[in-house]
Tab-separated table of C-alpha atoms in Angstrom:
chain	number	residue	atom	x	y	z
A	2	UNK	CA	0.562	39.429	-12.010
A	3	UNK	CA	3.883	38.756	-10.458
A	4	UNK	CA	2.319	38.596	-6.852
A	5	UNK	CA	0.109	35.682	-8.247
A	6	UNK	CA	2.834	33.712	-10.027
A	7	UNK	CA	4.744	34.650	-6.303
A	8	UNK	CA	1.846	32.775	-4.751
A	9	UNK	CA	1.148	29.703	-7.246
A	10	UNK	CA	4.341	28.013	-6.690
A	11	UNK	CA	3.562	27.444	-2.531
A	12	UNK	CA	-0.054	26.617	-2.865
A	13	UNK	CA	0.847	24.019	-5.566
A	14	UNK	CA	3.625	22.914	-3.157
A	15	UNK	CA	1.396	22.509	-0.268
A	16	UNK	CA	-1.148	21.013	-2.321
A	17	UNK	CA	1.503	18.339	-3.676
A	18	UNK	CA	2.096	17.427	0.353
A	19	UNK	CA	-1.736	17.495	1.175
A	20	UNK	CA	-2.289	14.992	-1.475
A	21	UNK	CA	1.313	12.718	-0.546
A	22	UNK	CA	-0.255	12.638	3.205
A	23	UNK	CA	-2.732	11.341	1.686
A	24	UNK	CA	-1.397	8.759	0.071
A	25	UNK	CA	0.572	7.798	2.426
A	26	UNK	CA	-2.866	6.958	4.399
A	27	UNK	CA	-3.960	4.920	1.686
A	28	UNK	CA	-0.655	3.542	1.575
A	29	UNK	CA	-0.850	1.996	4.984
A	30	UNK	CA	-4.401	0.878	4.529
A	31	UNK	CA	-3.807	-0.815	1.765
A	32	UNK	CA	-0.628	-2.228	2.410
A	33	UNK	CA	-1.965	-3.801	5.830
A	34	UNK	CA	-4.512	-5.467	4.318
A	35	UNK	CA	-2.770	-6.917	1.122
A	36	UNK	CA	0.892	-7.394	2.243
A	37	UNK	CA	2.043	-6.536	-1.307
A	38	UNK	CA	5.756	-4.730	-0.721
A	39	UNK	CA	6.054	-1.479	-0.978
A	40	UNK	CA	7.292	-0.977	-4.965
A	41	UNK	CA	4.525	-3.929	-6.135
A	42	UNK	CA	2.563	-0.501	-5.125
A	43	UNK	CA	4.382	2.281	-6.362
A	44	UNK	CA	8.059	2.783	-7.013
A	45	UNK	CA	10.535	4.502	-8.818
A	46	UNK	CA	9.873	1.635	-11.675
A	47	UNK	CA	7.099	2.618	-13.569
A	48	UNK	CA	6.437	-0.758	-14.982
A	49	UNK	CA	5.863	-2.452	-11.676
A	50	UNK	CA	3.673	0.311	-9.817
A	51	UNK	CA	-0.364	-0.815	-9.407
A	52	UNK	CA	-2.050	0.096	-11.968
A	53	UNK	CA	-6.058	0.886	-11.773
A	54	UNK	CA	-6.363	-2.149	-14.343
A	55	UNK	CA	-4.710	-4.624	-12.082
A	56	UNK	CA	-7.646	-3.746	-9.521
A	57	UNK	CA	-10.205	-6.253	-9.074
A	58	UNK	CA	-13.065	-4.592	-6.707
A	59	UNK	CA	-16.176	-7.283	-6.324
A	60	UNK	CA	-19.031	-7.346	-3.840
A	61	UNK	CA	-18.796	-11.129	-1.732
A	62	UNK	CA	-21.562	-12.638	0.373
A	63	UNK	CA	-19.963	-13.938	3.456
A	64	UNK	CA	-23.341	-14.690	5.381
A	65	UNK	CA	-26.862	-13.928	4.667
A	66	UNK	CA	-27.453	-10.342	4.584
A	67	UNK	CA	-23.505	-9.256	5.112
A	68	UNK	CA	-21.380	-8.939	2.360
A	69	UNK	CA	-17.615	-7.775	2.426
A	70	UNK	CA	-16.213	-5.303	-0.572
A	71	UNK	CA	-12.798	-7.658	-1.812
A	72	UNK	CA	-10.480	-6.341	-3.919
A	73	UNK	CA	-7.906	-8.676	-6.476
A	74	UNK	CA	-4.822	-7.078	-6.729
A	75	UNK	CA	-2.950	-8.182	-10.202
A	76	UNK	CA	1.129	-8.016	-9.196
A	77	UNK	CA	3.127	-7.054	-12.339
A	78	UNK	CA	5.857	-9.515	-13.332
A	79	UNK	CA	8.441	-7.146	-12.981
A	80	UNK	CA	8.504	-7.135	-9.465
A	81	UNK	CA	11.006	-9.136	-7.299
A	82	UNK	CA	9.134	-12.468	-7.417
A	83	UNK	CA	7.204	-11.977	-10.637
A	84	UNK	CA	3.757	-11.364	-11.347
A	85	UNK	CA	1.169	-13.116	-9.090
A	86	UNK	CA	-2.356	-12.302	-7.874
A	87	UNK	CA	-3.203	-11.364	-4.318
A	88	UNK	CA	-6.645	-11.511	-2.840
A	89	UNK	CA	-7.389	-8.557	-0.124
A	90	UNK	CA	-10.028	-7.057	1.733
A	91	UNK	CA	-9.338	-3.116	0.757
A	92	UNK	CA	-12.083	-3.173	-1.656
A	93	UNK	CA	-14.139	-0.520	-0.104
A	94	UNK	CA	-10.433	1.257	0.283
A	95	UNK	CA	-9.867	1.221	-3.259
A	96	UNK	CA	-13.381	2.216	-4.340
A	97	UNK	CA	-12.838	5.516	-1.582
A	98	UNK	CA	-9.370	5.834	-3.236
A	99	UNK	CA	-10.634	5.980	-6.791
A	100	UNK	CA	-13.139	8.562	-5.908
A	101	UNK	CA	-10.526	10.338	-4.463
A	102	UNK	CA	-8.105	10.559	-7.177
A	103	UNK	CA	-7.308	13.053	-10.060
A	104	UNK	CA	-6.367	10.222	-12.060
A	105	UNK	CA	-8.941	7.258	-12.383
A	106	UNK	CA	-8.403	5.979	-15.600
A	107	UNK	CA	-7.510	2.091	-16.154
A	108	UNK	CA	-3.941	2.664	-17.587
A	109	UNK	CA	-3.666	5.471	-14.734
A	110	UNK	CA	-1.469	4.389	-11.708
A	111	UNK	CA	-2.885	3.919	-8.514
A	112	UNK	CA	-0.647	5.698	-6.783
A	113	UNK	CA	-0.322	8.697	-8.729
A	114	UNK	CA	1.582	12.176	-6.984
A	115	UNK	CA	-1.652	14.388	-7.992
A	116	UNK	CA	0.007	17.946	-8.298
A	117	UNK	CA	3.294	19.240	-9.600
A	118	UNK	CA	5.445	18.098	-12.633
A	119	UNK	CA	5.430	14.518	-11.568
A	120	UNK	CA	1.310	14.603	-11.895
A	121	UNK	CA	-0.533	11.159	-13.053
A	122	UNK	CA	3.076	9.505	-12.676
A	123	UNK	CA	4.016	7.267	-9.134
A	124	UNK	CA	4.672	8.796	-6.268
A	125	UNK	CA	8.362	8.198	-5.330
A	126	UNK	CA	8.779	5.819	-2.361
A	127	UNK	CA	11.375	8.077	-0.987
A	128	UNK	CA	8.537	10.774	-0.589
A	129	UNK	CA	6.663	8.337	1.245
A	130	UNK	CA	8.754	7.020	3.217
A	131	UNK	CA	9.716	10.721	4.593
A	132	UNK	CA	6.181	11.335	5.211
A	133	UNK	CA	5.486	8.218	7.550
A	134	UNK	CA	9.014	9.016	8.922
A	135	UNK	CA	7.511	12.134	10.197
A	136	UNK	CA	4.692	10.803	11.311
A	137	UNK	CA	6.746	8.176	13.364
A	138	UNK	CA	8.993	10.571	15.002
A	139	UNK	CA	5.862	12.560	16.154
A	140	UNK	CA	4.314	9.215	17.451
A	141	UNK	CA	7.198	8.679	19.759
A	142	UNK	CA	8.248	5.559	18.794
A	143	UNK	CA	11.086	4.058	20.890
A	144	UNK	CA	10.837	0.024	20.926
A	145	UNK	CA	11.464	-0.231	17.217
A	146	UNK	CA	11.525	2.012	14.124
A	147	UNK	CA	8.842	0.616	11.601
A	148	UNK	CA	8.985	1.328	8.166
A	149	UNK	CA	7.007	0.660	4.719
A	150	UNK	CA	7.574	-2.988	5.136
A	151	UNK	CA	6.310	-3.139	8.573
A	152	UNK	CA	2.958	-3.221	7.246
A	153	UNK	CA	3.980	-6.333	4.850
A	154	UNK	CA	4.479	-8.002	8.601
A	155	UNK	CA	1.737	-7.098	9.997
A	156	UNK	CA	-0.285	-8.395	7.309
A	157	UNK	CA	1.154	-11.411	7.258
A	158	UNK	CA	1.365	-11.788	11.302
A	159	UNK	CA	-2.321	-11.437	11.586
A	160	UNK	CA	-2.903	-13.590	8.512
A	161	UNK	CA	-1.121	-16.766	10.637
A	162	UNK	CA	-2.429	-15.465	13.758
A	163	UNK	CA	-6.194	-15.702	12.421
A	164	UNK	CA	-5.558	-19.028	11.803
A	165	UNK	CA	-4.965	-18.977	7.802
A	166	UNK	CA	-3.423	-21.719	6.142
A	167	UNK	CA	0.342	-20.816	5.892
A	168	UNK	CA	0.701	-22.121	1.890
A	169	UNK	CA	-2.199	-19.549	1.005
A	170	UNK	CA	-0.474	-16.716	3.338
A	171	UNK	CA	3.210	-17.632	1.724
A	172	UNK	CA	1.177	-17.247	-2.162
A	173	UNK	CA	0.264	-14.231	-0.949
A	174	UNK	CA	3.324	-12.284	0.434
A	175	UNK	CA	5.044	-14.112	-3.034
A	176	UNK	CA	7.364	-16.223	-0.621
A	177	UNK	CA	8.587	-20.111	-0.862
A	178	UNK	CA	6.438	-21.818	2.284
A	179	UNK	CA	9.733	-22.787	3.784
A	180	UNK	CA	10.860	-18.847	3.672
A	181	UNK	CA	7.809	-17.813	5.427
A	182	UNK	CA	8.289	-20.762	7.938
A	183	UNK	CA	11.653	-19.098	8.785
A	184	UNK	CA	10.536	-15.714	9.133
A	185	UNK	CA	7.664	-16.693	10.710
A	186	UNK	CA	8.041	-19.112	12.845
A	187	UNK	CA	7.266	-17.469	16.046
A	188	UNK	CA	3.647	-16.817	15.086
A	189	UNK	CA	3.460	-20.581	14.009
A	190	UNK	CA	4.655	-21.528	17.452
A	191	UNK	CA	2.568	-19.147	19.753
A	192	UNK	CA	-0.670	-19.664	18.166
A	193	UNK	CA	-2.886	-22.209	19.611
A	194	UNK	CA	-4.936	-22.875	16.623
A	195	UNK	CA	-1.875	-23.642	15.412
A	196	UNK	CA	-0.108	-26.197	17.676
């Protein structure tokens, strides 16, 4: 009827925010904990976006009787420093994520917009990025504004500040060691483990 086609146009509409909200949530997880950049995970480019076939999940003993879900992230070579492998604990992220998604499928991307005429293809950054702009403004930010790479910097500012070995935490962010000594440096130089 026409008061149902009325209807179906906003519910698909809210359901196509629901579901970017929730990427966006996944978004952050994930990037904190892998420091790939933003398009390595979804993008306008097609090509580069993380696929469900470049997702490693494995099971890891770390003592007896704890183990730690890891997940091996394959980075496509068409990205801005070419394809390279990055080891992250968001196993049990990506194993929730899968679960979650409409589109599971090895050759489906991981970061798929789930309703509307884009469906099964990746979410547009843009989109994103106006979500967590939102939720920024309502957070009250004033100090600095962060943005999708923020959480690229946080990864890699706890990485240093754990005490990993700068070479393995340059590999990972796809970054010369000297470039991550520059932008870096500060950690490097506070951190006791360090000096």
């Amino acid at each position: 009827s026409a008061k149902a086609r009325n209807k179906s146009p906003k519910l698909l509409q809210q359901d196509l925010e629901k579901s970017r909200r929730a990427l966006l949530r996944w978004f952050v997880l994930i990037s904190c904990l892998s420091g790939a950049r933003p398009h390595e995970l979804t993008g306008e480019n097609s090509d580069a976006a993380l696929r469900w076939c470049d997702v490693t999940v494995k099971t890891q003993m770390i003592q007896p009787g704890k183990a730690a879900v890891l997940a091996i992230l394959k980075v496509r070579e068409m990205t801005k420093t070419g394809e390279r492998t990055v080891p992250t604990t968001a196993g049990w992220h990506f194993n929730q994520m899968r679960s979650w998604t409409r589109f599971s499928d090895d050759n489906d991307y991981v970061f798929a917009d789930q309703y509307g005429i884009r469906a099964g293809k990746p979410v547009y950054l843009d989109a994103l990025r106006w979500h967590w702009n939102q939720v920024i403004s309502r957070m009250g930010f004033t100090r600095f504004k962060p943005d999708l790479y923020s959480m690229r910097h946080f990864f890699a500012t706890r990485r240093l500040a754990s005490g990993a070995p700068p070479a393995l935490v340059a590999k990972s962010l796809g970054h010369s060691l000297q470039e991550l000594m520059t932008v870096y440096e500060h950690v490097l130089m506070e951190e006791e483990s360090v000096i």
